Short mmCIF file of C-alpha atoms in Angstrom, two decimals:
data_model
loop_
_atom_site.label_atom_id
_atom_site.label_comp_id
_atom_site.label_asym_id
_atom_site.label_seq_id
_atom_site.Cartn_x
_atom_site.Cartn_y
_atom_site.Cartn_z
CA MET E 97 -12.02 23.51 -6.18
CA GLY E 98 -11.18 26.99 -4.79
CA ASP E 99 -7.89 26.00 -3.33
CA ALA E 100 -6.90 24.47 -6.78
CA LEU E 101 -7.96 27.82 -8.46
CA VAL E 102 -5.59 29.92 -6.25
CA ASP E 103 -2.56 27.67 -6.85
CA PRO E 104 -0.05 29.89 -8.45
CA HIS E 105 1.92 27.01 -9.92
CA ARG E 106 -1.20 25.74 -11.75
CA SER E 107 -3.44 28.67 -12.54
CA GLY E 108 -1.64 31.85 -11.74
CA LEU E 109 -4.58 33.16 -10.01
CA THR E 110 -4.44 34.60 -6.36
CA ARG E 111 -6.98 34.68 -3.67
CA ASP E 112 -7.56 38.33 -4.43
CA ASP E 113 -8.45 37.37 -8.10
CA LEU E 114 -11.03 34.93 -6.78
CA ALA E 115 -12.39 37.57 -4.39
CA LEU E 116 -12.86 39.94 -7.29
CA ALA E 117 -14.79 37.28 -9.21
CA CYS E 118 -16.91 36.63 -6.21
CA ARG E 119 -17.83 40.30 -5.87
CA GLN E 120 -18.58 40.39 -9.59
CA ALA E 121 -21.01 37.45 -9.20
CA VAL E 122 -23.34 39.40 -6.79
CA GLY E 123 -26.92 38.83 -7.72
CA ARG E 124 -26.21 35.69 -9.72
CA ARG E 125 -27.60 32.41 -9.01
CA GLY E 126 -25.40 30.56 -6.32
CA CYS E 127 -23.44 33.57 -5.32
CA VAL E 128 -24.38 33.08 -1.60
CA ASN E 129 -22.90 29.59 -1.68
CA LEU E 130 -19.89 30.99 -3.62
CA ARG E 131 -19.24 33.50 -0.93
CA ARG E 132 -19.60 30.92 1.84
CA ALA E 133 -17.14 28.64 -0.04
CA PHE E 134 -14.73 31.37 -0.72
CA ALA E 135 -14.40 32.16 3.04
CA GLU E 136 -12.63 28.80 3.39
CA VAL E 137 -10.27 29.01 0.27
CA ARG E 138 -6.66 29.10 1.13
CA GLU E 139 -3.60 29.31 -1.01
CA GLY E 140 -0.84 26.66 -0.57
CA SER E 141 -2.78 23.49 -0.77
CA ARG E 142 -1.47 21.12 -3.34
CA SER E 143 -4.16 18.40 -3.57
CA PRO E 144 -7.93 17.89 -3.06
CA ALA E 145 -6.93 15.53 -0.17
CA GLU E 146 -4.86 18.16 1.67
CA THR E 147 -7.75 20.55 1.23
CA ASP E 148 -10.21 18.00 2.65
CA LEU E 149 -8.03 17.44 5.59
CA ARG E 150 -7.54 21.15 6.31
CA LEU E 151 -11.24 21.76 6.14
CA ALA E 152 -11.91 18.89 8.56
CA ILE E 153 -9.32 20.21 10.95
CA THR E 154 -10.71 23.75 11.04
CA ARG E 155 -14.31 22.61 10.98
CA GLY E 156 -13.48 20.34 13.96
CA GLY E 157 -12.53 23.42 15.88
CA LEU E 158 -8.76 23.36 15.61
CA PRO E 159 -6.58 26.26 14.40
CA MET E 160 -5.67 26.77 10.82
CA PRO E 161 -2.37 25.15 9.97
CA PHE E 162 0.17 26.55 7.62
CA LEU E 163 0.02 25.03 4.18
CA ASN E 164 3.22 23.79 2.41
CA VAL E 165 5.64 26.27 3.89
CA ASP E 166 9.38 25.77 4.12
CA VAL E 167 10.67 24.66 7.48
CA HIS E 168 14.23 25.24 8.60
CA THR E 169 16.15 24.54 11.72
CA ALA E 170 17.33 27.44 13.91
CA ARG E 171 20.76 27.49 12.19
CA GLY E 172 18.85 27.65 8.65
CA ARG E 173 19.05 24.14 7.41
CA PHE E 174 16.02 23.20 5.26
CA LEU E 175 13.95 20.32 6.73
CA GLY E 176 11.23 20.19 4.27
CA GLN E 177 7.89 21.49 3.14
CA PRO E 178 5.18 19.64 4.86
CA ASP E 179 1.55 19.58 3.69
CA LEU E 180 0.32 21.23 6.99
CA THR E 181 2.36 22.61 9.84
CA TYR E 182 1.81 24.05 13.24
CA GLY E 183 5.08 25.75 13.86
CA LEU E 184 4.80 26.66 17.51
CA ALA E 185 3.67 23.09 18.38
CA ARG E 186 6.43 21.67 16.20
CA LEU E 187 3.87 19.52 14.53
CA VAL E 188 4.03 18.43 10.89
CA ILE E 189 1.02 16.68 9.17
CA GLU E 190 1.55 14.77 6.00
CA TYR E 191 -1.34 13.46 3.80
CA GLU E 192 -0.04 10.39 2.26
CA GLY E 193 -1.96 9.08 -0.78
CA ASP E 194 -1.33 5.60 -1.98
CA HIS E 195 1.62 6.66 -4.18
CA HIS E 196 3.52 7.33 -1.04
CA ARG E 197 3.47 3.64 -0.37
CA THR E 198 3.76 2.22 -3.90
CA ASP E 199 6.41 4.62 -5.45
CA VAL E 200 9.89 3.60 -4.15
CA ALA E 201 11.49 7.07 -4.55
CA THR E 202 8.51 8.79 -2.77
CA PHE E 203 8.55 6.21 -0.02
CA ARG E 204 12.29 6.65 0.67
CA SER E 205 12.05 10.50 0.39
CA ASP E 206 9.21 10.49 2.82
CA ILE E 207 11.16 8.47 5.41
CA GLU E 208 14.30 10.75 5.02
CA ARG E 209 12.07 13.91 5.55
CA ARG E 210 10.32 12.42 8.56
CA GLU E 211 13.68 11.66 10.11
CA ARG E 212 15.04 15.15 9.57
CA PHE E 213 11.95 16.54 11.28
CA GLU E 214 12.12 14.05 14.19
CA ASP E 215 15.80 14.59 14.68
CA GLU E 216 15.06 18.27 15.18
CA GLY E 217 12.30 17.47 17.80
CA TRP E 218 9.26 17.78 15.62
CA ARG E 219 6.37 15.37 15.62
CA VAL E 220 5.24 13.97 12.30
CA LEU E 221 1.64 12.79 11.89
CA ARG E 222 0.99 10.74 8.77
CA VAL E 223 -2.65 10.84 7.48
CA THR E 224 -3.96 8.42 4.81
CA GLY E 225 -6.82 7.69 2.65
CA GLY E 226 -8.23 5.31 5.52
CA ASP E 227 -8.41 8.34 7.73
CA ALA E 228 -10.23 10.35 4.90
CA ARG E 229 -12.79 7.61 4.60
CA GLN E 230 -13.50 8.01 8.40
CA ARG E 231 -13.88 11.79 8.02
CA PHE E 232 -10.45 12.35 9.66
CA VAL E 233 -11.98 11.78 13.06
CA ARG E 234 -9.01 9.92 14.46
CA ALA E 235 -6.56 12.37 12.90
CA ILE E 236 -8.45 15.43 14.39
CA GLU E 237 -8.51 13.95 17.81
CA ARG E 238 -4.78 13.20 17.73
CA ILE E 239 -3.96 16.65 16.21
CA GLY E 240 -6.00 18.23 19.13
CA ARG E 241 -4.10 16.12 21.68
CA LEU E 242 -0.76 16.95 20.17
CA LEU E 243 -1.51 20.69 20.08
CA CYS E 244 -2.35 20.72 23.74
CA GLU E 245 0.74 18.79 24.79
CA ARG E 246 3.62 20.85 26.16
CA ARG E 247 6.79 19.63 24.53
CA PRO E 248 10.31 20.77 25.41
CA ARG E 249 12.39 22.17 22.43
#
């Protein structure tokens, strides 16, 4: 919920606004849990599934990925705005809900974006609801492996 609150496209609130609200809640019932939850809030997530995946990744001991950032080639050509990105490892992670499979335009756009990234030497990991039902265990293991691999540019 915190990630959704600090989505500037939806609420107009920032993480700083939420921090102020947390400070103002001191002494109120639930404020300890609120501060704990706030520590994991990040701007940039576009869906609850992306947030769940990010939390599973970081709670699994992996570094924090970038969220929905523009990625360009060395010459400045726009490749896309992946859900989660590890830039130095050239790893893109896309959470694909069922609409990525059932909506023809989304399906085609996903393929074209994946090919743009792969043509530039990026790895693209697709994560689905099936992974979510398994608490992202397989995805986290794979992300960890991919982050550790040395890959020529």
